[in-house]
Amino acid sequence: MEGYKIKTLTQFIIERQADIPYATGEFTRLLYHIGVAAKVINKKVNKAGLVDILGAAGDINVQGEEQKKLDLFANWQLLQALKNSGECCGAASEEDQEVITWDDDLTQDGNYIFCMDPLDGSSNIDVNVSVGTIFSIYKRVSPRGEKPTMEDFLQEGSKQVAAGYIIYGSSTMLVYTTGKGVYGFTLDPSIGEFCLSNYNIITPLDGSYYSVNEGNFEHFPQGHKDYINYCKQIDKSTNRPYSARYIGSLVADFHRNLLKGGIFIYPQTASAPNGKLRLIYECNPIAFLAEQAGGKAIDGKQRILDIQPLSLHQRVPFIVGSKNMVEKLEDFLDSQ
Ligand code: AHM
Ligand code: MG
C-alpha cells in the first residue's frame, strides 16, 4: 500500500527558512509556536458547543464590541505562544487597547512584532459559522534588548515579513506568506499536524463572486453602489451576474474568494467614514496574502500596504480580491 505522503508545516517552514535572507531560525521558531497555538485554539473552537465557553464574557473590547469567551481564550493562547517562543518582543491585538510587551530579557531580545485578530468573526460562533485567526509579523525597528516602541507597531503593511490566517471551518487550515508565495496547510486531526495542501496559491485574475454586506447598500458611496449594480447586470461575455456570497466572517469570505476568484468589499459609510475593518491586524495581513497570490487590495484610493498607520486600532475601507475585479471597482470609484 502506498504511504501517505505528507509535508508538515514544521518541515515546510524549516525547509523554507532560506527564503528569508537574514533568517537564523528565530522566525522559524516563531511560526512553529503559532502553529501549536492554532491547534489548541482549534480544539477549543470545535468543542465550543459542548462546554460552557459560548456566550459573552461580559467585557466590551476596545472597538466597543462585546467580547466572546473564545476571543479571550484565543488571545491568551496566542500571547502565551509568542512569549514562550522568545522571538517576539511585543504584540498588538484586537482584544487589547494597548500593545503587550514583556519585561524579561528573553522576550525583549526578540526580533519580531506580532499583530493579530485572535478570533475574527467571533459573533458567528454561536451559529457554527467559520471563524478565523488573522496575524501579521514585522521585524522590529527599535534596538533589540529594549522594550519595543510604537514605531515598531505602526509600520506600513509593505514592511510585513509574514502574514497569515487560520480558518476554523469544515476543516481547519493555516494559510501564510513570507513574501515568497502563499501556502496552505490543512490540519489532519488524525495525526494532529498541519499538512501542506495548497502549494503556491494563485488567485484567479477574474472571479464571479462578490462579497459585501448589501444590507448597508443605501449607505454606500455612489461608486460602490454603481459597482454592485454592475455585478448584478446580465452580461454573458463577462460572466455576469456574479453570485453574491457573504458569510460575515472576513477570513472565510476571503479564503473562498482567494481560491475561487472574487471580490470582498467593506466600504465606508457616512456613520462609519473609515469602514469597520482594522488596518493593522485585519486588512494588512489579508492584503499581503492577496498580493502574494496575484490579487489586489486597496482602500478605494490607495494600496492598503502603502498606508502609514497612525494608531493601533485604525479602521480603513477595504476592497480585496481578484485583480481585474478590484480594478473594475476602482474605475467606478474614479468616475465619481
Ligand atoms: P470582528 O473582528 O469583531 O469579528 O468583526 C470583523 C468581522 C469580519 O470578519 C467581517 O468581514 C465583518 O466583521 C462583518 O461585518 P458586518 O456584520 O458589518 O457585515
Ligand atoms: Mg474579533
mmCIF file of C-alpha atoms and ligand atoms in Angstrom:
data_model
loop_
_atom_site.group_PDB
_atom_site.id
_atom_site.type_symbol
_atom_site.label_atom_id
_atom_site.label_comp_id
_atom_site.label_asym_id
_atom_site.label_seq_id
_atom_site.Cartn_x
_atom_site.Cartn_y
_atom_site.Cartn_z
ATOM 1 C CA MET A 1 0.000 0.000 0.000
ATOM 2 C CA GLU A 2 1.335 3.396 -0.891
ATOM 3 C CA GLY A 3 2.259 5.517 2.121
ATOM 4 C CA TYR A 4 0.578 8.819 2.959
ATOM 5 C CA LYS A 5 2.999 11.412 1.613
ATOM 6 C CA ILE A 6 2.833 14.428 3.833
ATOM 7 C CA LYS A 7 4.771 17.576 4.401
ATOM 8 C CA THR A 8 4.030 19.134 7.747
ATOM 9 C CA LEU A 9 4.040 22.853 8.461
ATOM 10 C CA THR A 10 7.088 22.387 10.674
ATOM 11 C CA GLN A 11 9.038 20.584 7.932
ATOM 12 C CA PHE A 12 7.997 23.189 5.406
ATOM 13 C CA ILE A 13 8.998 26.240 7.438
ATOM 14 C CA ILE A 14 12.378 24.710 8.251
ATOM 15 C CA GLU A 15 12.988 23.996 4.552
ATOM 16 C CA ARG A 16 11.830 27.496 3.637
ATOM 17 C CA GLN A 17 13.992 29.269 6.209
ATOM 18 C CA ALA A 18 16.398 30.263 3.468
ATOM 19 C CA ASP A 19 13.638 32.308 1.781
ATOM 20 C CA ILE A 20 14.254 34.992 4.353
ATOM 21 C CA PRO A 21 17.747 36.349 3.773
ATOM 22 C CA TYR A 22 18.592 37.159 7.392
ATOM 23 C CA ALA A 23 16.783 34.190 8.922
ATOM 24 C CA THR A 24 18.647 32.437 11.676
ATOM 25 C CA GLY A 25 15.940 30.101 12.894
ATOM 26 C CA GLU A 26 14.264 32.669 15.142
ATOM 27 C CA PHE A 27 11.489 33.307 12.661
ATOM 28 C CA THR A 28 11.050 29.582 12.060
ATOM 29 C CA ARG A 29 10.627 29.061 15.809
ATOM 30 C CA LEU A 30 8.046 31.840 15.965
ATOM 31 C CA LEU A 31 5.964 30.298 13.167
ATOM 32 C CA TYR A 32 6.231 26.912 14.828
ATOM 33 C CA HIS A 33 4.782 28.295 18.070
ATOM 34 C CA ILE A 34 1.931 29.969 16.178
ATOM 35 C CA GLY A 35 1.114 26.617 14.564
ATOM 36 C CA VAL A 36 0.923 24.990 18.009
ATOM 37 C CA ALA A 37 -1.348 27.764 19.361
ATOM 38 C CA ALA A 38 -3.573 27.338 16.306
ATOM 39 C CA LYS A 39 -4.055 23.669 17.134
ATOM 40 C CA VAL A 40 -5.020 24.450 20.715
ATOM 41 C CA ILE A 41 -7.491 27.156 19.619
ATOM 42 C CA ASN A 42 -8.888 24.786 17.005
ATOM 43 C CA LYS A 43 -9.658 22.197 19.682
ATOM 44 C CA LYS A 44 -11.498 24.779 21.760
ATOM 45 C CA VAL A 45 -13.455 26.144 18.778
ATOM 46 C CA ASN A 46 -14.508 22.612 17.828
ATOM 47 C CA LYS A 47 -15.715 21.923 21.345
ATOM 48 C CA ALA A 48 -17.467 25.272 21.681
ATOM 49 C CA GLY A 49 -20.924 23.750 21.626
ATOM 50 C CA LEU A 50 -20.056 21.246 24.320
ATOM 51 C CA VAL A 51 -18.524 23.327 27.037
ATOM 52 C CA ASP A 52 -19.509 26.452 28.842
ATOM 53 C CA ILE A 53 -17.385 28.738 26.748
ATOM 54 C CA LEU A 54 -20.008 30.096 24.426
ATOM 55 C CA GLY A 55 -21.528 33.451 25.079
ATOM 56 C CA ALA A 56 -20.209 36.811 26.056
ATOM 57 C CA ALA A 57 -17.514 37.238 28.656
ATOM 58 C CA GLY A 58 -19.136 40.439 29.830
ATOM 59 C CA ASP A 59 -16.396 42.861 28.782
ATOM 60 C CA ILE A 60 -16.513 45.308 25.933
ATOM 61 C CA ASN A 61 -13.338 45.333 23.814
ATOM 62 C CA VAL A 62 -11.577 48.436 22.527
ATOM 63 C CA GLN A 63 -13.847 48.568 19.486
ATOM 64 C CA GLY A 64 -16.910 48.787 21.730
ATOM 65 C CA GLU A 65 -17.892 45.274 20.727
ATOM 66 C CA GLU A 66 -18.866 42.616 23.201
ATOM 67 C CA GLN A 67 -16.089 40.082 23.666
ATOM 68 C CA LYS A 68 -16.930 36.421 23.395
ATOM 69 C CA LYS A 69 -15.217 33.985 25.723
ATOM 70 C CA LEU A 70 -13.482 32.222 22.866
ATOM 71 C CA ASP A 71 -11.973 35.530 21.743
ATOM 72 C CA LEU A 72 -10.348 35.850 25.120
ATOM 73 C CA PHE A 73 -9.147 32.276 25.092
ATOM 74 C CA ALA A 74 -7.620 32.630 21.615
ATOM 75 C CA ASN A 75 -5.994 35.905 22.588
ATOM 76 C CA TRP A 76 -4.478 34.438 25.730
ATOM 77 C CA GLN A 77 -3.297 31.282 23.946
ATOM 78 C CA LEU A 78 -1.536 33.197 21.205
ATOM 79 C CA LEU A 79 0.091 35.586 23.658
ATOM 80 C CA GLN A 80 1.422 32.606 25.613
ATOM 81 C CA ALA A 81 2.798 31.088 22.413
ATOM 82 C CA LEU A 82 4.504 34.341 21.494
ATOM 83 C CA LYS A 83 6.021 34.729 24.923
ATOM 84 C CA ASN A 84 7.171 31.110 25.031
ATOM 85 C CA SER A 85 8.801 31.381 21.613
ATOM 86 C CA GLY A 86 11.117 34.061 22.991
ATOM 87 C CA GLU A 87 11.258 35.553 19.483
ATOM 88 C CA CYS A 88 8.524 38.163 19.795
ATOM 89 C CA CYS A 89 9.152 41.353 21.765
ATOM 90 C CA GLY A 90 5.614 42.711 21.563
ATOM 91 C CA ALA A 91 2.107 42.104 20.337
ATOM 92 C CA ALA A 92 -0.914 44.121 19.312
ATOM 93 C CA SER A 93 -4.331 42.532 19.425
ATOM 94 C CA GLU A 94 -7.868 43.484 18.562
ATOM 95 C CA GLU A 95 -8.761 42.481 22.084
ATOM 96 C CA ASP A 96 -6.314 44.778 23.867
ATOM 97 C CA GLN A 97 -6.392 48.550 23.955
ATOM 98 C CA GLU A 98 -2.631 48.859 24.404
ATOM 99 C CA VAL A 99 0.270 46.891 22.994
ATOM 100 C CA ILE A 100 1.514 43.947 25.008
ATOM 101 C CA THR A 101 5.165 43.756 25.964
ATOM 102 C CA TRP A 102 7.012 41.543 28.402
ATOM 103 C CA ASP A 103 9.636 42.504 30.912
ATOM 104 C CA ASP A 104 12.022 39.552 30.782
ATOM 105 C CA ASP A 105 15.348 39.728 28.941
ATOM 106 C CA LEU A 106 14.497 36.846 26.598
ATOM 107 C CA THR A 107 11.415 38.418 25.012
ATOM 108 C CA GLN A 108 12.881 41.930 24.963
ATOM 109 C CA ASP A 109 15.680 40.483 22.868
ATOM 110 C CA GLY A 110 13.064 39.102 20.414
ATOM 111 C CA ASN A 111 13.320 40.463 16.906
ATOM 112 C CA TYR A 112 9.663 40.333 15.892
ATOM 113 C CA ILE A 113 6.400 42.209 16.405
ATOM 114 C CA PHE A 114 3.127 40.326 16.137
ATOM 115 C CA CYS A 115 -0.267 41.869 15.318
ATOM 116 C CA MET A 116 -3.451 39.803 15.459
ATOM 117 C CA ASP A 117 -7.144 39.461 15.476
ATOM 118 C CA PRO A 118 -7.180 36.311 17.609
ATOM 119 C CA LEU A 119 -10.686 35.234 16.618
ATOM 120 C CA ASP A 120 -12.208 37.204 13.814
ATOM 121 C CA GLY A 121 -15.906 36.854 13.095
ATOM 122 C CA SER A 122 -16.492 35.579 16.602
ATOM 123 C CA SER A 123 -20.093 36.766 16.639
ATOM 124 C CA ASN A 124 -20.643 33.818 14.275
ATOM 125 C CA ILE A 125 -19.515 31.111 16.699
ATOM 126 C CA ASP A 126 -22.885 30.607 18.333
ATOM 127 C CA VAL A 127 -24.321 29.598 14.960
ATOM 128 C CA ASN A 128 -21.472 27.303 13.921
ATOM 129 C CA VAL A 129 -20.141 29.516 11.135
ATOM 130 C CA SER A 130 -16.421 29.565 10.279
ATOM 131 C CA VAL A 131 -14.215 31.939 12.230
ATOM 132 C CA GLY A 132 -10.534 32.687 11.897
ATOM 133 C CA THR A 133 -7.325 33.967 13.429
ATOM 134 C CA ILE A 134 -5.526 36.656 11.418
ATOM 135 C CA PHE A 135 -1.882 37.554 12.056
ATOM 136 C CA SER A 136 0.849 39.771 10.805
ATOM 137 C CA ILE A 137 4.568 39.791 11.646
ATOM 138 C CA TYR A 138 7.082 42.638 11.401
ATOM 139 C CA LYS A 139 10.731 42.927 12.227
ATOM 140 C CA ARG A 140 11.187 45.464 14.995
ATOM 141 C CA VAL A 141 12.829 48.780 14.123
ATOM 142 C CA SER A 142 13.855 49.610 17.701
ATOM 143 C CA PRO A 143 17.047 48.100 19.107
ATOM 144 C CA ARG A 144 16.918 44.552 20.425
ATOM 145 C CA GLY A 145 17.161 44.146 24.156
ATOM 146 C CA GLU A 146 14.860 47.086 24.832
ATOM 147 C CA LYS A 147 11.109 47.431 25.127
ATOM 148 C CA PRO A 148 9.546 47.877 21.666
ATOM 149 C CA THR A 149 8.167 51.309 20.783
ATOM 150 C CA MET A 150 5.003 52.426 18.963
ATOM 151 C CA GLU A 151 7.125 52.863 15.840
ATOM 152 C CA ASP A 152 7.586 49.088 15.797
ATOM 153 C CA PHE A 153 3.828 48.571 15.677
ATOM 154 C CA LEU A 154 2.897 51.394 13.308
ATOM 155 C CA GLN A 155 4.838 50.128 10.296
ATOM 156 C CA GLU A 156 3.364 50.152 6.810
ATOM 157 C CA GLY A 157 1.898 46.859 5.667
ATOM 158 C CA SER A 158 4.562 46.638 2.970
ATOM 159 C CA LYS A 159 7.081 46.025 5.770
ATOM 160 C CA GLN A 160 5.418 42.794 6.893
ATOM 161 C CA VAL A 161 7.773 39.823 6.891
ATOM 162 C CA ALA A 162 4.933 37.354 7.163
ATOM 163 C CA ALA A 163 1.171 37.213 7.432
ATOM 164 C CA GLY A 164 -1.467 34.571 7.522
ATOM 165 C CA TYR A 165 -4.701 33.248 8.898
ATOM 166 C CA ILE A 166 -6.121 30.122 10.381
ATOM 167 C CA ILE A 167 -9.641 29.263 9.300
ATOM 168 C CA TYR A 168 -11.651 27.069 11.638
ATOM 169 C CA GLY A 169 -14.084 25.673 9.119
ATOM 170 C CA SER A 170 -15.303 22.293 7.942
ATOM 171 C CA SER A 171 -11.605 21.582 8.130
ATOM 172 C CA THR A 172 -9.018 23.789 9.767
ATOM 173 C CA MET A 173 -6.440 25.431 7.558
ATOM 174 C CA LEU A 174 -3.441 27.647 8.117
ATOM 175 C CA VAL A 175 -2.548 29.858 5.158
ATOM 176 C CA TYR A 176 0.538 32.060 5.243
ATOM 177 C CA THR A 177 3.055 34.008 3.247
ATOM 178 C CA THR A 178 6.554 35.250 3.919
ATOM 179 C CA GLY A 179 6.576 37.246 0.707
ATOM 180 C CA LYS A 180 7.504 34.252 -1.424
ATOM 181 C CA GLY A 181 4.083 32.963 -2.412
ATOM 182 C CA VAL A 182 1.113 31.767 -0.408
ATOM 183 C CA TYR A 183 0.923 28.287 1.092
ATOM 184 C CA GLY A 184 -1.977 26.485 2.698
ATOM 185 C CA PHE A 185 -1.876 23.681 5.261
ATOM 186 C CA THR A 186 -4.825 21.587 6.322
ATOM 187 C CA LEU A 187 -4.975 20.176 9.810
ATOM 188 C CA ASP A 188 -5.121 16.402 9.741
ATOM 189 C CA PRO A 189 -6.831 15.664 13.069
ATOM 190 C CA SER A 190 -5.743 12.019 12.997
ATOM 191 C CA ILE A 191 -2.079 12.981 13.358
ATOM 192 C CA GLY A 192 -2.528 16.477 14.803
ATOM 193 C CA GLU A 193 -0.398 18.115 12.126
ATOM 194 C CA PHE A 194 -0.933 20.894 9.612
ATOM 195 C CA CYS A 195 -0.090 19.250 6.264
ATOM 196 C CA LEU A 196 0.759 21.080 3.065
ATOM 197 C CA SER A 197 -2.385 21.027 0.929
ATOM 198 C CA ASN A 198 -2.248 24.172 -1.224
ATOM 199 C CA TYR A 199 1.130 24.813 -2.808
ATOM 200 C CA ASN A 200 1.796 28.319 -4.090
ATOM 201 C CA ILE A 201 -1.786 29.576 -4.195
ATOM 202 C CA ILE A 202 -2.520 31.830 -7.160
ATOM 203 C CA THR A 203 -5.860 33.595 -7.093
ATOM 204 C CA PRO A 204 -7.805 33.859 -10.380
ATOM 205 C CA LEU A 205 -7.437 37.240 -12.130
ATOM 206 C CA ASP A 206 -11.202 37.360 -12.527
ATOM 207 C CA GLY A 207 -13.932 35.830 -10.462
ATOM 208 C CA SER A 208 -17.657 35.551 -10.213
ATOM 209 C CA TYR A 209 -18.267 36.144 -6.507
ATOM 210 C CA TYR A 210 -18.881 39.499 -4.881
ATOM 211 C CA SER A 211 -18.920 39.661 -1.093
ATOM 212 C CA VAL A 212 -20.371 42.672 0.641
ATOM 213 C CA ASN A 213 -22.907 43.361 3.365
ATOM 214 C CA GLU A 214 -25.533 44.526 0.930
ATOM 215 C CA GLY A 215 -27.908 45.364 3.763
ATOM 216 C CA ASN A 216 -25.885 48.583 4.040
ATOM 217 C CA PHE A 217 -26.281 49.362 0.315
ATOM 218 C CA GLU A 218 -28.168 52.623 0.810
ATOM 219 C CA HIS A 219 -25.332 53.940 2.982
ATOM 220 C CA PHE A 220 -22.561 53.179 0.469
ATOM 221 C CA PRO A 221 -20.788 55.813 -1.652
ATOM 222 C CA GLN A 222 -22.204 56.103 -5.180
ATOM 223 C CA GLY A 223 -19.205 54.384 -6.846
ATOM 224 C CA HIS A 224 -19.745 51.284 -4.712
ATOM 225 C CA LYS A 225 -23.479 51.276 -5.440
ATOM 226 C CA ASP A 226 -22.767 51.504 -9.170
ATOM 227 C CA TYR A 227 -20.282 48.632 -8.991
ATOM 228 C CA ILE A 228 -22.685 46.416 -7.025
ATOM 229 C CA ASN A 229 -25.363 47.106 -9.629
ATOM 230 C CA TYR A 230 -22.807 46.212 -12.313
ATOM 231 C CA CYS A 231 -22.170 42.883 -10.547
ATOM 232 C CA LYS A 232 -25.871 42.089 -10.858
ATOM 233 C CA GLN A 233 -26.314 43.035 -14.503
ATOM 234 C CA ILE A 234 -26.740 40.301 -17.088
ATOM 235 C CA ASP A 235 -23.808 40.041 -19.498
ATOM 236 C CA LYS A 236 -22.744 36.586 -20.593
ATOM 237 C CA SER A 237 -19.439 37.815 -22.031
ATOM 238 C CA THR A 238 -18.242 38.883 -18.561
ATOM 239 C CA ASN A 239 -19.908 36.050 -16.690
ATOM 240 C CA ARG A 240 -22.453 38.344 -15.045
ATOM 241 C CA PRO A 241 -24.497 38.397 -12.963
ATOM 242 C CA TYR A 242 -21.918 37.429 -10.345
ATOM 243 C CA SER A 243 -23.008 35.375 -7.371
ATOM 244 C CA ALA A 244 -23.371 37.143 -4.041
ATOM 245 C CA ARG A 245 -21.530 35.341 -1.229
ATOM 246 C CA TYR A 246 -21.241 36.913 2.191
ATOM 247 C CA ILE A 247 -20.577 34.959 5.354
ATOM 248 C CA GLY A 248 -19.782 37.938 7.567
ATOM 249 C CA SER A 249 -16.519 36.322 8.611
ATOM 250 C CA LEU A 250 -13.627 38.019 6.821
ATOM 251 C CA VAL A 251 -11.328 35.005 6.850
ATOM 252 C CA ALA A 252 -13.971 32.713 5.411
ATOM 253 C CA ASP A 253 -15.115 35.228 2.797
ATOM 254 C CA PHE A 254 -11.540 35.986 1.766
ATOM 255 C CA HIS A 255 -10.494 32.325 1.729
ATOM 256 C CA ARG A 256 -13.293 31.383 -0.668
ATOM 257 C CA ASN A 257 -12.544 34.292 -2.987
ATOM 258 C CA LEU A 258 -8.809 33.588 -2.859
ATOM 259 C CA LEU A 259 -9.312 30.057 -4.115
ATOM 260 C CA LYS A 260 -12.254 30.620 -6.459
ATOM 261 C CA GLY A 261 -11.840 34.240 -7.561
ATOM 262 C CA GLY A 262 -13.951 37.083 -6.263
ATOM 263 C CA ILE A 263 -14.020 40.447 -4.562
ATOM 264 C CA PHE A 264 -14.610 41.350 -0.915
ATOM 265 C CA ILE A 265 -15.797 44.877 -0.175
ATOM 266 C CA TYR A 266 -16.253 46.665 3.156
ATOM 267 C CA PRO A 267 -16.790 50.323 2.260
ATOM 268 C CA GLN A 268 -17.038 53.455 4.343
ATOM 269 C CA THR A 269 -20.445 54.962 5.137
ATOM 270 C CA ALA A 270 -21.489 58.349 6.475
ATOM 271 C CA SER A 271 -21.717 56.979 10.009
ATOM 272 C CA ALA A 272 -18.523 54.879 9.685
ATOM 273 C CA PRO A 273 -16.288 57.047 7.476
ATOM 274 C CA ASN A 274 -13.402 54.566 7.743
ATOM 275 C CA GLY A 275 -15.444 51.407 7.384
ATOM 276 C CA LYS A 276 -15.289 48.681 10.003
ATOM 277 C CA LEU A 277 -12.172 46.631 9.460
ATOM 278 C CA ARG A 278 -8.900 47.294 11.229
ATOM 279 C CA LEU A 279 -5.810 48.171 9.210
ATOM 280 C CA ILE A 280 -3.061 46.644 11.296
ATOM 281 C CA TYR A 281 -4.369 43.217 12.147
ATOM 282 C CA GLU A 282 -7.160 42.583 9.628
ATOM 283 C CA CYS A 283 -6.544 44.458 6.363
ATOM 284 C CA ASN A 284 -2.733 44.464 6.180
ATOM 285 C CA PRO A 285 -2.258 40.712 6.592
ATOM 286 C CA ILE A 286 -5.114 39.906 4.200
ATOM 287 C CA ALA A 287 -3.766 42.449 1.693
ATOM 288 C CA PHE A 288 -0.277 40.931 1.862
ATOM 289 C CA LEU A 289 -1.684 37.455 1.201
ATOM 290 C CA ALA A 290 -3.862 38.758 -1.634
ATOM 291 C CA GLU A 291 -0.955 40.464 -3.386
ATOM 292 C CA GLN A 292 1.287 37.448 -2.928
ATOM 293 C CA ALA A 293 -1.382 35.344 -4.636
ATOM 294 C CA GLY A 294 -1.633 37.806 -7.550
ATOM 295 C CA GLY A 295 -4.638 39.730 -6.237
ATOM 296 C CA LYS A 296 -5.053 43.328 -5.189
ATOM 297 C CA ALA A 297 -6.100 45.232 -2.038
ATOM 298 C CA ILE A 298 -6.983 48.925 -1.796
ATOM 299 C CA ASP A 299 -8.955 51.270 0.438
ATOM 300 C CA GLY A 300 -10.616 52.846 -2.605
ATOM 301 C CA LYS A 301 -7.889 55.423 -3.110
ATOM 302 C CA GLN A 302 -4.596 53.706 -2.425
ATOM 303 C CA ARG A 303 -2.886 50.375 -1.909
ATOM 304 C CA ILE A 304 -3.601 49.068 1.582
ATOM 305 C CA LEU A 305 0.052 48.099 2.115
ATOM 306 C CA ASP A 306 1.178 51.707 1.488
ATOM 307 C CA ILE A 307 -0.973 53.244 4.217
ATOM 308 C CA GLN A 308 1.038 54.674 7.098
ATOM 309 C CA PRO A 309 -0.808 53.544 10.245
ATOM 310 C CA LEU A 310 -1.457 56.359 12.685
ATOM 311 C CA SER A 311 -2.956 54.354 15.515
ATOM 312 C CA LEU A 312 -3.174 50.769 16.641
ATOM 313 C CA HIS A 313 -6.870 50.195 16.067
ATOM 314 C CA GLN A 314 -7.271 52.360 12.975
ATOM 315 C CA ARG A 315 -10.045 51.334 10.581
ATOM 316 C CA VAL A 316 -9.952 51.575 6.795
ATOM 317 C CA PRO A 317 -12.386 50.890 3.957
ATOM 318 C CA PHE A 318 -11.324 47.580 2.439
ATOM 319 C CA ILE A 319 -11.523 46.180 -1.090
ATOM 320 C CA VAL A 320 -9.642 42.960 -1.771
ATOM 321 C CA GLY A 321 -9.682 40.136 -4.261
ATOM 322 C CA SER A 322 -9.128 39.217 -7.881
ATOM 323 C CA LYS A 323 -7.064 41.910 -9.592
ATOM 324 C CA ASN A 324 -9.405 42.617 -12.508
ATOM 325 C CA MET A 325 -12.439 42.842 -10.256
ATOM 326 C CA VAL A 326 -10.736 45.252 -7.859
ATOM 327 C CA GLU A 327 -9.599 47.384 -10.807
ATOM 328 C CA LYS A 328 -13.101 47.439 -12.231
ATOM 329 C CA LEU A 329 -14.437 48.736 -8.920
ATOM 330 C CA GLU A 330 -11.623 51.312 -8.893
ATOM 331 C CA ASP A 331 -12.885 52.570 -12.278
ATOM 332 C CA PHE A 332 -16.345 53.092 -10.797
ATOM 333 C CA LEU A 333 -14.889 54.928 -7.803
ATOM 334 C CA ASP A 334 -12.644 57.092 -10.006
ATOM 335 C CA SER A 335 -15.544 58.125 -12.201
ATOM 336 C CA GLN A 336 -17.289 59.784 -9.222
HETATM 337 P P1 AHM B 1 -14.878 41.174 14.453
HETATM 338 O O1 AHM B 1 -13.387 41.356 14.360
HETATM 339 O O2 AHM B 1 -15.486 41.939 15.590
HETATM 340 O O3 AHM B 1 -15.262 39.740 14.450
HETATM 341 O O4 AHM B 1 -15.529 41.903 13.150
HETATM 342 C C1 AHM B 1 -14.974 41.686 11.909
HETATM 343 C C2 AHM B 1 -15.958 40.986 11.046
HETATM 344 C C3 AHM B 1 -15.341 40.442 9.794
HETATM 345 O O5 AHM B 1 -14.965 39.104 9.954
HETATM 346 C C4 AHM B 1 -16.444 40.566 8.792
HETATM 347 O O6 AHM B 1 -15.945 40.715 7.492
HETATM 348 C C5 AHM B 1 -17.181 41.775 9.250
HETATM 349 O O7 AHM B 1 -16.913 41.924 10.624
HETATM 350 C C6 AHM B 1 -18.650 41.642 9.076
HETATM 351 O O8 AHM B 1 -19.270 42.824 9.457
HETATM 352 P P2 AHM B 1 -20.815 43.098 9.167
HETATM 353 O O9 AHM B 1 -21.559 42.210 10.093
HETATM 354 O O10 AHM B 1 -20.989 44.542 9.455
HETATM 355 O O11 AHM B 1 -21.065 42.774 7.721
HETATM 356 MG MG MG B 2 -12.614 39.640 16.572
#
